[in-house]
Amino acid sequence: MTTLTATSPAIAQASIEQPTGLVLLLRYFRRNKGLAVGLLILLGLILFTVIGFMVINPKHAYPLSVATRKPPSLQYPFGTDFFGRNLVAAMVVGMWQTAIIGVLAGGLGTMIGVVLGFTSAYFGGWIDATVRTICQILTPIPVLLIQVVVAGSLDKRDVTIITMALIVVMLAWMGPTLVIRAQVLTMKERQFVSVAKLSGVSDVGIIFKEILPNLLPFIAAAFVGQVFAAVFASFYLAVLGLGPLREPLLGNIIWAAQLQGAFFNGWWWWPIAPSIAMILILGSLALINMGLDELANPRVRKTE
Amino acid sequence: MNFKLIAKRLSFLVLVIWAASTIVFFVPRLSPRNAIRERFAELSRSGGFSSGDIEKLIASMNQQFGLDKPLLEQYWNYLGNVVRLDFGYSLNRYPATVADIIAQALPWTFGLLMVTTILSFVIGNLLGAISAWPKAPQWLRSIATPFVLLTGVPPVIMGVLLLFFIGFRLKLLPLGGAYSIGVVPTWSWDFAFDLLLHQLLPGLALILGSVGGWVLSMRGMGVTIQGEDYVNFAEHKGLTGGRIFRDYYLRNTLLPQVTGLALALGTVVTSAIIVEGIFGLPGLGTVLNNAIRSNDFPTIYGIVLFITIAIAVLMAVLEFVYPLLDPRVRNQ
């Protein structure tokens, strides 16, 4: 009994002390392991790309720069392909290009989605009806196939990393629009919005000061989801041979490897490197997406 | 299901098909590329035409395909053709029509899709339901975990990895194609077996790539249903575990999954097509691959439009099937 009373003030003292932000973050990661693992893989990929750019020669990611068809060795850790690309260099450049497509298309898509979803839900009426109907009609159409039509009708010389991102974003804003719209719809009925309205805050003020801050977790989740979708879509387009053919995009490499019959000819390393890179990219994005979902949506939050 | 609802659903279907056809009609016309001119330019490079002849040829081609008419008239004719599933001629395999080419390739794609979709739907939902069922033995519940881990892997990459491990390293299964090179298709068991062997890897790639998704959504659904009063009630009535699992639990969780299947159709079909391309099966995927490589625009657009229409129709069909599965909707 005496020992208890002697130690308890110390315990109380320690528990009152506010843990630092880093500790809180680590504790959250312990609960949300998916998010932690996803971020860790992403960090690894970023490090690979950054260090890669310092170590390798980016020119070796393009055809006719190194010896052809060399299996993995110390000199070429991932081997070289039929066209004379060093696959390590190709991975570094390809990963960087994938990141550009993902962030650009994801950012643009989320932005369009936020603006459209906001105006549609906040102002309602015919604007809402139009946006909703367009989304409903476009949703059942497989986006990838329409992207095939768009990419296919472009001149092959016009297809660059940037146009890839634009093609992907052109038909992929429906998802975030619907998510943001649904959130704004519930949020604009909340009391704090009514209070703001009654106290004479303008529409712009309500949107930027009351609703937008509360939407940030959803916007972040929508952004990661869009990046995932954009990386996925551009990968599929590239596997179909619709990418910028000269660039070492991961999908392009698989397309080229398949076209040259890499497995039939025994050049197994050629399609394997981009496949594993793609698994890591998509896997980390999917984990982050699920983790953010848990952060943004208390309904699926784990209670343990 | 009342008549008004059916009419509404059907008009939505028509709207979706119209939207898709309109996109496929106008997008290529916005592009500066001219398929016919490109084709003749290619021919003239390989010799045999003078440039004056080419202009004449292009003009006559344009006339033959109705490309000299005003845009609105072309659009109107085009919509009529879409309704008849007439997608014009293939540039590469002229005089074959795109519809012929699709009809030749479709059975391959359809067979692969049917088998893999049904298998992954059934396996995924069963595993998902079991993994969320507290009374199931632990080893049975943990079978689902590896499939969930594979969820993020696109079927195409799964295909490449399977090709590497099973086809290339272990040499257990063929590396691609519909049947062995040099084999003549006949109605025999040997040929059927050969065919099956070549379909195994693409099928496996598609199944492994999609089972995890079904497991995840089914598990989520299962967890919410366990707390329901009727499940509690059934337990207290003393019903056997198997009966509760089948009639109270599985039946209720399966219904939203059918809706999920309708929504996932687009992804399912596109991944099957791309996997076909990787494995070189003679289905729509390989045709699309070849068409893209050889700039055969009518074939590209025809295949895209055909698949879009097929998916929209299938989605509508699944929605009509839904009331048959759910007595609550049926009786309304």
mmCIF file of C-alpha atoms in Angstrom, chain A residues 133 136-142 144-146 148-156 158 171 228 232 235-237 239-242 254-255 258-259 262-268 271-272 274-276 278-279 282-283 286 290, chain B residues 12 15-16 19-20 23-24 27-28 31-33 38 152-157 160-161 163-164 168-169 175-177 181 216 266 270-271 273-274 277-279 285 288-289 292-293 295 297 300-301 304 307-308 311-312 315:
data_model
loop_
_atom_site.group_PDB
_atom_site.id
_atom_site.type_symbol
_atom_site.label_atom_id
_atom_site.label_comp_id
_atom_site.label_asym_id
_atom_site.label_seq_id
_atom_site.Cartn_x
_atom_site.Cartn_y
_atom_site.Cartn_z
ATOM 1 C CA THR A 133 -26.368 13.042 -64.425
ATOM 2 C CA GLN A 136 -23.971 8.734 -63.595
ATOM 3 C CA ILE A 137 -23.829 8.276 -67.351
ATOM 4 C CA LEU A 138 -20.032 8.222 -67.536
ATOM 5 C CA THR A 139 -19.484 5.913 -64.562
ATOM 6 C CA PRO A 140 -20.541 2.627 -66.222
ATOM 7 C CA ILE A 141 -18.331 3.317 -69.255
ATOM 8 C CA PRO A 142 -14.949 1.624 -68.692
ATOM 9 C CA LEU A 144 -9.616 2.669 -69.769
ATOM 10 C CA LEU A 145 -11.316 1.867 -73.078
ATOM 11 C CA ILE A 146 -12.164 5.497 -73.727
ATOM 12 C CA VAL A 148 -7.513 3.829 -75.447
ATOM 13 C CA VAL A 149 -9.555 5.723 -78.037
ATOM 14 C CA VAL A 150 -8.095 9.083 -77.007
ATOM 15 C CA ALA A 151 -4.512 7.843 -76.838
ATOM 16 C CA GLY A 152 -4.957 5.881 -80.063
ATOM 17 C CA SER A 153 -6.157 8.890 -82.040
ATOM 18 C CA LEU A 154 -3.172 10.965 -81.005
ATOM 19 C CA ASP A 155 -0.120 11.113 -83.181
ATOM 20 C CA LYS A 156 2.503 8.812 -81.656
ATOM 21 C CA ASP A 158 2.555 13.783 -79.580
ATOM 22 C CA LEU A 171 -12.053 10.809 -67.790
ATOM 23 C CA PHE A 228 -3.421 5.208 -57.669
ATOM 24 C CA PHE A 232 -2.866 2.160 -62.877
ATOM 25 C CA PHE A 235 0.356 1.560 -66.788
ATOM 26 C CA TYR A 236 -2.431 -0.267 -68.644
ATOM 27 C CA LEU A 237 -2.266 2.159 -71.563
ATOM 28 C CA VAL A 239 1.122 -2.158 -71.599
ATOM 29 C CA LEU A 240 -1.204 -1.871 -74.592
ATOM 30 C CA GLY A 241 1.499 0.000 -76.484
ATOM 31 C CA LEU A 242 -0.188 3.398 -76.286
ATOM 32 C CA ILE A 254 6.574 -4.862 -70.219
ATOM 33 C CA TRP A 255 4.912 -4.183 -73.581
ATOM 34 C CA GLN A 258 6.203 -9.209 -74.448
ATOM 35 C CA LEU A 259 6.412 -8.032 -78.046
ATOM 36 C CA ALA A 262 11.227 -12.159 -73.679
ATOM 37 C CA PHE A 263 10.272 -15.411 -71.945
ATOM 38 C CA PHE A 264 10.393 -17.480 -75.136
ATOM 39 C CA ASN A 265 13.905 -16.221 -75.725
ATOM 40 C CA GLY A 266 15.043 -16.692 -72.146
ATOM 41 C CA TRP A 267 15.444 -13.003 -71.278
ATOM 42 C CA TRP A 268 13.420 -13.457 -68.104
ATOM 43 C CA PRO A 271 9.750 -7.946 -67.741
ATOM 44 C CA ILE A 272 10.424 -8.936 -64.111
ATOM 45 C CA PRO A 274 9.228 -3.368 -64.076
ATOM 46 C CA SER A 275 6.657 -5.831 -62.709
ATOM 47 C CA ILE A 276 8.159 -5.802 -59.234
ATOM 48 C CA MET A 278 4.885 -1.669 -60.278
ATOM 49 C CA ILE A 279 3.765 -4.017 -57.495
ATOM 50 C CA LEU A 282 0.643 0.196 -56.470
ATOM 51 C CA GLY A 283 0.900 -1.739 -53.213
ATOM 52 C CA ALA A 286 -3.195 1.037 -51.949
ATOM 53 C CA MET A 290 -6.743 2.328 -47.049
ATOM 54 C CA PHE B 12 -30.533 4.841 -68.865
ATOM 55 C CA LEU B 15 -28.218 6.943 -72.669
ATOM 56 C CA VAL B 16 -24.967 5.239 -71.616
ATOM 57 C CA ALA B 19 -22.715 8.709 -74.636
ATOM 58 C CA ALA B 20 -20.038 6.102 -75.336
ATOM 59 C CA ILE B 23 -17.272 9.977 -77.468
ATOM 60 C CA VAL B 24 -15.916 7.329 -79.825
ATOM 61 C CA VAL B 27 -12.686 12.091 -80.252
ATOM 62 C CA PRO B 28 -10.939 10.723 -83.357
ATOM 63 C CA SER B 31 -7.505 14.604 -83.690
ATOM 64 C CA PRO B 32 -5.410 15.793 -86.632
ATOM 65 C CA ARG B 33 -4.737 12.194 -87.653
ATOM 66 C CA GLU B 38 -1.776 7.602 -93.168
ATOM 67 C CA GLY B 152 -2.916 -4.670 -55.054
ATOM 68 C CA VAL B 153 -1.245 -6.662 -57.832
ATOM 69 C CA PRO B 154 -2.821 -5.996 -61.233
ATOM 70 C CA PRO B 155 -3.715 -9.205 -63.139
ATOM 71 C CA VAL B 156 -1.264 -8.285 -65.899
ATOM 72 C CA ILE B 157 1.661 -8.302 -63.502
ATOM 73 C CA VAL B 160 4.043 -11.871 -65.954
ATOM 74 C CA LEU B 161 5.056 -13.351 -62.592
ATOM 75 C CA LEU B 163 4.807 -16.811 -66.674
ATOM 76 C CA PHE B 164 8.159 -16.421 -65.002
ATOM 77 C CA PHE B 168 9.704 -20.214 -67.458
ATOM 78 C CA ARG B 169 11.380 -21.532 -64.314
ATOM 79 C CA LEU B 175 4.438 -19.564 -72.219
ATOM 80 C CA GLY B 176 1.601 -18.269 -74.359
ATOM 81 C CA GLY B 177 -0.582 -18.769 -77.396
ATOM 82 C CA ILE B 181 2.613 -24.394 -82.251
ATOM 83 C CA LEU B 216 -12.221 -7.847 -48.616
ATOM 84 C CA GLY B 266 -15.718 -2.737 -66.395
ATOM 85 C CA THR B 270 -10.532 -4.595 -69.226
ATOM 86 C CA SER B 271 -8.073 -6.583 -67.148
ATOM 87 C CA ILE B 273 -8.426 -8.105 -72.279
ATOM 88 C CA ILE B 274 -5.001 -6.868 -71.289
ATOM 89 C CA GLY B 277 -2.774 -9.557 -74.907
ATOM 90 C CA ILE B 278 0.130 -10.524 -72.636
ATOM 91 C CA PHE B 279 -0.500 -14.244 -73.161
ATOM 92 C CA GLY B 285 -7.202 -8.399 -76.260
ATOM 93 C CA LEU B 288 -6.845 -4.880 -79.892
ATOM 94 C CA ASN B 289 -3.083 -5.147 -79.368
ATOM 95 C CA ILE B 292 -3.080 -0.586 -81.943
ATOM 96 C CA ARG B 293 0.284 -1.644 -83.302
ATOM 97 C CA ASN B 295 -2.974 1.761 -86.559
ATOM 98 C CA PHE B 297 -8.446 2.597 -86.213
ATOM 99 C CA ILE B 300 -9.739 -0.161 -82.206
ATOM 100 C CA TYR B 301 -12.889 1.952 -82.043
ATOM 101 C CA VAL B 304 -13.871 -0.378 -77.573
ATOM 102 C CA ILE B 307 -17.027 -3.910 -75.098
ATOM 103 C CA THR B 308 -18.596 -0.766 -73.666
ATOM 104 C CA ILE B 311 -20.676 -4.120 -70.259
ATOM 105 C CA ALA B 312 -23.576 -1.667 -70.109
ATOM 106 C CA MET B 315 -24.869 -4.372 -65.910
#
